[in-house]
mmCIF file with all atom_site columns, C-alpha atoms in Angstrom:
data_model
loop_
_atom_site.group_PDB
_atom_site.id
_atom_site.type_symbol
_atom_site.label_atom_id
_atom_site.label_alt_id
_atom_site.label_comp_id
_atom_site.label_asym_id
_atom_site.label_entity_id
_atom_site.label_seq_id
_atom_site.pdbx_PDB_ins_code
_atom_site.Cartn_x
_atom_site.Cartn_y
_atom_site.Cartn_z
_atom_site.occupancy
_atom_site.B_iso_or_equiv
_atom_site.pdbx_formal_charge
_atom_site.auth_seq_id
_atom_site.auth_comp_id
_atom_site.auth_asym_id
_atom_site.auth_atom_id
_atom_site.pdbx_PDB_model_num
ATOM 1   C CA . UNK A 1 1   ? 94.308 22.934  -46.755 1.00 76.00 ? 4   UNK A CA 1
ATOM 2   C CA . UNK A 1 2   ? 93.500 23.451  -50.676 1.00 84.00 ? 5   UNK A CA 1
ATOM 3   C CA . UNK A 1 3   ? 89.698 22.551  -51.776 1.00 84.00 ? 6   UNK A CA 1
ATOM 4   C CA . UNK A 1 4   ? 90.160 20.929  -55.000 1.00 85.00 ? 7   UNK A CA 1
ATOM 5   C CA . UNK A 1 5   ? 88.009 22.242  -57.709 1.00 84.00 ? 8   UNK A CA 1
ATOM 6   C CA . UNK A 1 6   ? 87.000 19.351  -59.621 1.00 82.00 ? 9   UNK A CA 1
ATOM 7   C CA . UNK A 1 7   ? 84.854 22.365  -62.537 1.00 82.00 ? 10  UNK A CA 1
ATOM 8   C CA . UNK A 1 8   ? 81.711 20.709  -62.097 1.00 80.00 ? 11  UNK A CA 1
ATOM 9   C CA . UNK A 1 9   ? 77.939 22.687  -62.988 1.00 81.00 ? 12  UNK A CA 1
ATOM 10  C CA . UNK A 1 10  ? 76.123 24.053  -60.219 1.00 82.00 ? 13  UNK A CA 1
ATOM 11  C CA . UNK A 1 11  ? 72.723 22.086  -61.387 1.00 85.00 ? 14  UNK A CA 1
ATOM 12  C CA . UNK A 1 12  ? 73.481 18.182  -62.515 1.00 85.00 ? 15  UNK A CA 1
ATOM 13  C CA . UNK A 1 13  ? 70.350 16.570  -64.021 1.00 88.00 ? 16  UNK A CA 1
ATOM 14  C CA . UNK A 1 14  ? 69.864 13.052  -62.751 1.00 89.00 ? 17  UNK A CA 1
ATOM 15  C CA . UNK A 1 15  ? 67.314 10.204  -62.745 1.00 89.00 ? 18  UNK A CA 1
ATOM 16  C CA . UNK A 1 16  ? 66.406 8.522   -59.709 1.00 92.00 ? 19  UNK A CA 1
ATOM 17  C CA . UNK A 1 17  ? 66.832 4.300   -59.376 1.00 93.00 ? 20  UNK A CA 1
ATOM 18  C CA . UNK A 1 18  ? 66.374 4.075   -56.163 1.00 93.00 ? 21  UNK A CA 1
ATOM 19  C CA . UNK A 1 19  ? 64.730 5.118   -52.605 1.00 93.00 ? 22  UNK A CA 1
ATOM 20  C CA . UNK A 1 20  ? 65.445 3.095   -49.478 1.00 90.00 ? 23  UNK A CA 1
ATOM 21  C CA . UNK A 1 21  ? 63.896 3.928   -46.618 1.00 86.00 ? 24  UNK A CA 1
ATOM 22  C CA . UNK A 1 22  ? 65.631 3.949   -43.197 1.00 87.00 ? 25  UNK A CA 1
ATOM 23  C CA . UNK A 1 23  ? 66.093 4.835   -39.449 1.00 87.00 ? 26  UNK A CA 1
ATOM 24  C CA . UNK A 1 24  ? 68.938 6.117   -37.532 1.00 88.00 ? 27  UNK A CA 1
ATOM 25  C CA . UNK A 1 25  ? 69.070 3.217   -34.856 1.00 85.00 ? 28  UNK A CA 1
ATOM 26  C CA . UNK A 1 26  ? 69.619 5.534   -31.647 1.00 88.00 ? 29  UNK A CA 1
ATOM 27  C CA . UNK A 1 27  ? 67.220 8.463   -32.596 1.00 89.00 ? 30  UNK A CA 1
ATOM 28  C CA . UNK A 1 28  ? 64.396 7.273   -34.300 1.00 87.00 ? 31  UNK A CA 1
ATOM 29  C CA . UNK A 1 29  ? 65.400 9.549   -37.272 1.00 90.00 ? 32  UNK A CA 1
ATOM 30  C CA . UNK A 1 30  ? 63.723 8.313   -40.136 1.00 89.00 ? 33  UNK A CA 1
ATOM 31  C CA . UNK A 1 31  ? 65.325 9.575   -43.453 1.00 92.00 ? 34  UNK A CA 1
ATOM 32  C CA . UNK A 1 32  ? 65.537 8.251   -47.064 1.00 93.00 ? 35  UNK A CA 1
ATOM 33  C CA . UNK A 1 33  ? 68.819 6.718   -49.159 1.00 95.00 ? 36  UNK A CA 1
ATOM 34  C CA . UNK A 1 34  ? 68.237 7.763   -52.914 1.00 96.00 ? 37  UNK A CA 1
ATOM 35  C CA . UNK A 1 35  ? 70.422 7.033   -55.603 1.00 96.00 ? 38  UNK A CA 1
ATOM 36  C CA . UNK A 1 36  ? 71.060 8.963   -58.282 1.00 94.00 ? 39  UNK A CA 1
ATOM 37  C CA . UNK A 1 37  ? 72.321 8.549   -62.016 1.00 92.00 ? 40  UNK A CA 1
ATOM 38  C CA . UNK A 1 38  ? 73.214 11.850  -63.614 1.00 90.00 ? 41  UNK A CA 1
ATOM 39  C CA . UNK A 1 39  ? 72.520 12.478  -67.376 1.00 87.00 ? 42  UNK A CA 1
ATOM 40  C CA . UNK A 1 40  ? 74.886 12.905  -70.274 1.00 81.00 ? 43  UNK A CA 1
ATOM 41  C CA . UNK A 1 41  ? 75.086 16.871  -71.100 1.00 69.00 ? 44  UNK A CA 1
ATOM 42  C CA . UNK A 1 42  ? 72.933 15.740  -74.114 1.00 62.00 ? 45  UNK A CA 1
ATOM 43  C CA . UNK A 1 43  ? 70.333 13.961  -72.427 1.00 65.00 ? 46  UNK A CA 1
ATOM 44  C CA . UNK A 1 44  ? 66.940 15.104  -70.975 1.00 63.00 ? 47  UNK A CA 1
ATOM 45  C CA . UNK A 1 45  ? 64.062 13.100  -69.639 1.00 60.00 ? 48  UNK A CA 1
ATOM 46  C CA . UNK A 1 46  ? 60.267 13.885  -70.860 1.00 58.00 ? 49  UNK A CA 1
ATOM 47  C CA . UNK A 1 47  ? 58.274 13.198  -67.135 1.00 58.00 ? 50  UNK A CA 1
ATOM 48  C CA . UNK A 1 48  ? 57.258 9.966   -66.798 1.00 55.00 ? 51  UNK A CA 1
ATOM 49  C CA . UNK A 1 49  ? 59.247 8.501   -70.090 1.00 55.00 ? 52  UNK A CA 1
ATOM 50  C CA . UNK A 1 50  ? 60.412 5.874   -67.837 1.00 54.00 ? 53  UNK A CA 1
ATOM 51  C CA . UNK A 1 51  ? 58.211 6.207   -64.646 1.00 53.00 ? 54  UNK A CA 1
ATOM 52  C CA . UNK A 1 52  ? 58.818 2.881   -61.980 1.00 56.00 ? 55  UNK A CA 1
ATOM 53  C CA . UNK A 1 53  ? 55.391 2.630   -61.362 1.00 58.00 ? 56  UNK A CA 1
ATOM 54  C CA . UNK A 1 54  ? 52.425 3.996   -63.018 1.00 57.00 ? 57  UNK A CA 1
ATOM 55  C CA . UNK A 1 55  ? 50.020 3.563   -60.932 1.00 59.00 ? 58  UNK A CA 1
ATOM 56  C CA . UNK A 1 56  ? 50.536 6.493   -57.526 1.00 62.00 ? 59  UNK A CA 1
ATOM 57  C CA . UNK A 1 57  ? 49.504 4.180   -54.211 1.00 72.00 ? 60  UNK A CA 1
ATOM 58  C CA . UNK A 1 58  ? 47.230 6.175   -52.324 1.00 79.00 ? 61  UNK A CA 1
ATOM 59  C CA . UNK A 1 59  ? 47.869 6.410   -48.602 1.00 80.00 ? 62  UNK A CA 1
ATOM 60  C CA . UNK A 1 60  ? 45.328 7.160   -45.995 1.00 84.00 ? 63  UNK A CA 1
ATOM 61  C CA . UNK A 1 61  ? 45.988 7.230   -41.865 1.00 85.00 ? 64  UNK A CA 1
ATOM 62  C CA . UNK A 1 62  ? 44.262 9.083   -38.865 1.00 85.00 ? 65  UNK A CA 1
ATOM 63  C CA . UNK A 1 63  ? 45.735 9.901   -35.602 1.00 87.00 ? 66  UNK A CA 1
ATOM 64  C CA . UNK A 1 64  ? 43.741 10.034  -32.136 1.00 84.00 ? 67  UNK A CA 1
ATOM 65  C CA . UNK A 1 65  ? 44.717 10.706  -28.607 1.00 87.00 ? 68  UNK A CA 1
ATOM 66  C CA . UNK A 1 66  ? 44.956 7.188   -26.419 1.00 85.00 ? 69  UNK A CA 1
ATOM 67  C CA . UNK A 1 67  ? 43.191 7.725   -23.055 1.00 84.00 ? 70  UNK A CA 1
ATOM 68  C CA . UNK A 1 68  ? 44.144 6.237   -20.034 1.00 84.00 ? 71  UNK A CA 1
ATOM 69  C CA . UNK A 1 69  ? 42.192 3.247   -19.879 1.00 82.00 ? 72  UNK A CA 1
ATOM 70  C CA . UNK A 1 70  ? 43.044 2.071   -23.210 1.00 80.00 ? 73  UNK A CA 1
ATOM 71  C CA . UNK A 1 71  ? 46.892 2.156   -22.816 1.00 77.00 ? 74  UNK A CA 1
ATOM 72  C CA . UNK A 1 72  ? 46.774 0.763   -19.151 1.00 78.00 ? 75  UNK A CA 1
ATOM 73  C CA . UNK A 1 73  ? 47.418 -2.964  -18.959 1.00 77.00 ? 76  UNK A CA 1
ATOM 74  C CA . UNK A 1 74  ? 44.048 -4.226  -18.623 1.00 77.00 ? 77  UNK A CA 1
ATOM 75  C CA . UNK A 1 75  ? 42.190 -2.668  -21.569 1.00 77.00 ? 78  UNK A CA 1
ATOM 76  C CA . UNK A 1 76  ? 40.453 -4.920  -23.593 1.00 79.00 ? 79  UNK A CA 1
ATOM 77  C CA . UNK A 1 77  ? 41.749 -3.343  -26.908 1.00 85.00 ? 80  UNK A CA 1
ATOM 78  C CA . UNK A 1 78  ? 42.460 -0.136  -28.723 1.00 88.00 ? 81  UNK A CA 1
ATOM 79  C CA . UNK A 1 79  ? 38.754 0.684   -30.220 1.00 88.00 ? 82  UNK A CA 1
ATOM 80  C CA . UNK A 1 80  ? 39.331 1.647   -34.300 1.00 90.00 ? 83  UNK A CA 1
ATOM 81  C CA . UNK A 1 81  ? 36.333 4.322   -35.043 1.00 89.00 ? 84  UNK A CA 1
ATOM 82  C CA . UNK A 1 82  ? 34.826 2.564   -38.077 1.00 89.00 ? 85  UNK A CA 1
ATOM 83  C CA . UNK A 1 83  ? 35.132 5.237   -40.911 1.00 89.00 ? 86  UNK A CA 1
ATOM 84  C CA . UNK A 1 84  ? 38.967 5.064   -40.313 1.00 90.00 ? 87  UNK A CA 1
ATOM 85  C CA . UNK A 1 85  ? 38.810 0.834   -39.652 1.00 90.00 ? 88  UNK A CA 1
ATOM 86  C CA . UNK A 1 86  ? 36.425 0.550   -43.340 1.00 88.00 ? 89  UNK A CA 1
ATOM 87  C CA . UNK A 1 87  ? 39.389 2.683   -45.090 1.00 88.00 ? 90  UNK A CA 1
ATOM 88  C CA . UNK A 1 88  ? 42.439 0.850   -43.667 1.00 86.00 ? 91  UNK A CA 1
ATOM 89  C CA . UNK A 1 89  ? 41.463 -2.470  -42.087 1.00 86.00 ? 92  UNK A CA 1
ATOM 90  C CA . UNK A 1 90  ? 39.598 -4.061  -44.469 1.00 84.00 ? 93  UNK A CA 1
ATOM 91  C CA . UNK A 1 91  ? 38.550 -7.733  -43.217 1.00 87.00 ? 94  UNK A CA 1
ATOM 92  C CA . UNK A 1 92  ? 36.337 -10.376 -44.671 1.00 87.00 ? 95  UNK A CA 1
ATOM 93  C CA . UNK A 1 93  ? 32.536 -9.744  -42.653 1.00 86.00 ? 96  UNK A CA 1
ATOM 94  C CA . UNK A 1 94  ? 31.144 -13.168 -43.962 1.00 88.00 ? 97  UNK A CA 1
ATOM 95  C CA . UNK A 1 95  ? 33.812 -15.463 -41.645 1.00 87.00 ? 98  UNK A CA 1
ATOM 96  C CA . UNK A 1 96  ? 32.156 -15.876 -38.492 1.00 88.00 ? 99  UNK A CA 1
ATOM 97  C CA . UNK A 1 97  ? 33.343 -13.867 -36.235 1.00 88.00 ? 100 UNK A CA 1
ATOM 98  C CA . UNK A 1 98  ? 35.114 -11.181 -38.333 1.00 90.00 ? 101 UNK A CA 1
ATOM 99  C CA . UNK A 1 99  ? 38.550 -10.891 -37.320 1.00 91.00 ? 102 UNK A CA 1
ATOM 100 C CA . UNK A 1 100 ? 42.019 -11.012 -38.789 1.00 93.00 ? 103 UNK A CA 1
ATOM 101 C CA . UNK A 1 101 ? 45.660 -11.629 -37.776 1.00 93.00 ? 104 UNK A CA 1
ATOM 102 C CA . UNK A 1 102 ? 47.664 -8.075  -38.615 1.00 93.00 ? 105 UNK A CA 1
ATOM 103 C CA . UNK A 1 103 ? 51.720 -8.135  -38.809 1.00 94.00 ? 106 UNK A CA 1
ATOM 104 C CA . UNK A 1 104 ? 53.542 -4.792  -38.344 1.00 90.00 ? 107 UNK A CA 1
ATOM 105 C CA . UNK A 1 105 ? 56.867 -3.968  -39.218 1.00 88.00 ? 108 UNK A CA 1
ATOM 106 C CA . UNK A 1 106 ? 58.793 -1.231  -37.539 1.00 84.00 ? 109 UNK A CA 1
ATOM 107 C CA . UNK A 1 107 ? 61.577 0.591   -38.661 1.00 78.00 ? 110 UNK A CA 1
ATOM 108 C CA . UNK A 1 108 ? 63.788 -1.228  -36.659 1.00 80.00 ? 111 UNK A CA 1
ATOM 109 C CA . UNK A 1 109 ? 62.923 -4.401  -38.421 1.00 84.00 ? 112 UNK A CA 1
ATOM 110 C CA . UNK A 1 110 ? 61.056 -5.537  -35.222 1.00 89.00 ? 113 UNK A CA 1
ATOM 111 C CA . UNK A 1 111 ? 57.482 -7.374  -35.857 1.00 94.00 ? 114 UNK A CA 1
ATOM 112 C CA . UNK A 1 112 ? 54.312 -6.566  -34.043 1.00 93.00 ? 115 UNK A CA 1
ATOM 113 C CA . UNK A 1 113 ? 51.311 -9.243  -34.107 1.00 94.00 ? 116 UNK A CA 1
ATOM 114 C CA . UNK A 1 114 ? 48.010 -7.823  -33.881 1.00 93.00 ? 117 UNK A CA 1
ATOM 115 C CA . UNK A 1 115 ? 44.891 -9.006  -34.034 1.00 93.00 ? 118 UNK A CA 1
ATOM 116 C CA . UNK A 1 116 ? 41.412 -7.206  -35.592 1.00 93.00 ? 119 UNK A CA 1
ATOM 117 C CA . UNK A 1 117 ? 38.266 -8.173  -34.822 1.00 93.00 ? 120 UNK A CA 1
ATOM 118 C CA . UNK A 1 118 ? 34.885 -6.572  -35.305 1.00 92.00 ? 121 UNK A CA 1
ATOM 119 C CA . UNK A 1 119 ? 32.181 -6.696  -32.414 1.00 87.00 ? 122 UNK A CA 1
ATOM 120 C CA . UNK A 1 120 ? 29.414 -6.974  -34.034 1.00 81.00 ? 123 UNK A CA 1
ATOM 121 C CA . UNK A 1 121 ? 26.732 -6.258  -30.585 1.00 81.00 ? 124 UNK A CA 1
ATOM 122 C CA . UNK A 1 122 ? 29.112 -3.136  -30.402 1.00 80.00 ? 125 UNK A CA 1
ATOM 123 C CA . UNK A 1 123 ? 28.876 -2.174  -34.164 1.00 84.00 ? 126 UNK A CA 1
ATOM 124 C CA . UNK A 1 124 ? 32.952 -1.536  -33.333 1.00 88.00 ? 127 UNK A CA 1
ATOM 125 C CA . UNK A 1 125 ? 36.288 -2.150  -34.512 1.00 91.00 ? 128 UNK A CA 1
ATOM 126 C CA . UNK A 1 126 ? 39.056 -3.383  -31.965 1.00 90.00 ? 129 UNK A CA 1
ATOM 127 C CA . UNK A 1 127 ? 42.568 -4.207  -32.061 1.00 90.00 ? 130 UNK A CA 1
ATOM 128 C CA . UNK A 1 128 ? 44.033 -6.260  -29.419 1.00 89.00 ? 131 UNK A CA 1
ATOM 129 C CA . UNK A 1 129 ? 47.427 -7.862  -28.887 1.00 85.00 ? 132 UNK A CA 1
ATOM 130 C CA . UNK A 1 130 ? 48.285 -10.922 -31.127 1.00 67.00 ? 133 UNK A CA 1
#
């Protein structure tokens, strides 16, 4: 079987006008959908001429390890440690008691209801099922 040779450059410059995020339903693969315009031969881009958003979002998250008592079925709620909680969680400390409702989408599309509250006799941050 012939490859046709369609006498294209090795390098095409393009703009991106799109990014979709997504997530191969039976692995869990996450992976990105861009779409591409290429350029007219005569046409070049100065960075950020056209940028989608000026302004670059900054994104902060922490990881810890769960023990066992706070992924068994009876734990009051996964405890936030408050440098991380102050930077991501922000809530409202004036309404009595401090808490907030927290949605969660997935990947899958699937919602998660959480609720954040603030202990104040504890001085701690806790998230516990919605």
């Amino acid at each position: 079987m012939d490859i046709p040779n369609f006498d294209l450059p090795s390098k095409i410059l393009c703009v991106v006008i799109g990014v979709q995020l997504q997530v191969h339903d039976n692995t869990d693969e996450v992976f990105a959908l861009i779409t591409l315009i290429p350029l007219k031969q005569q046409e070049f881009m100065v960075e950020n001429q056209d940028p989608l958003d000026d302004s670059p979002s900054e994104i902060y998250s922490f990881t810890r390890i769960l023990n066992s008592t706070e992924t068994s079925r009876h734990a009051a709620g996964l405890y936030i440690p408050n440098q991380h909680a102050d930077r991501c969680l922000a809530m409202d400390m004036a309404v009595q008691p401090p808490m907030q409702n927290l949605v969660a989408k997935d990947l899958h599309g699937i919602e998660w209801n959480f609720r954040h509250i603030y202990c104040d006799h504890q001085r701690a941050h806790v998230l516990t099922s919605g």
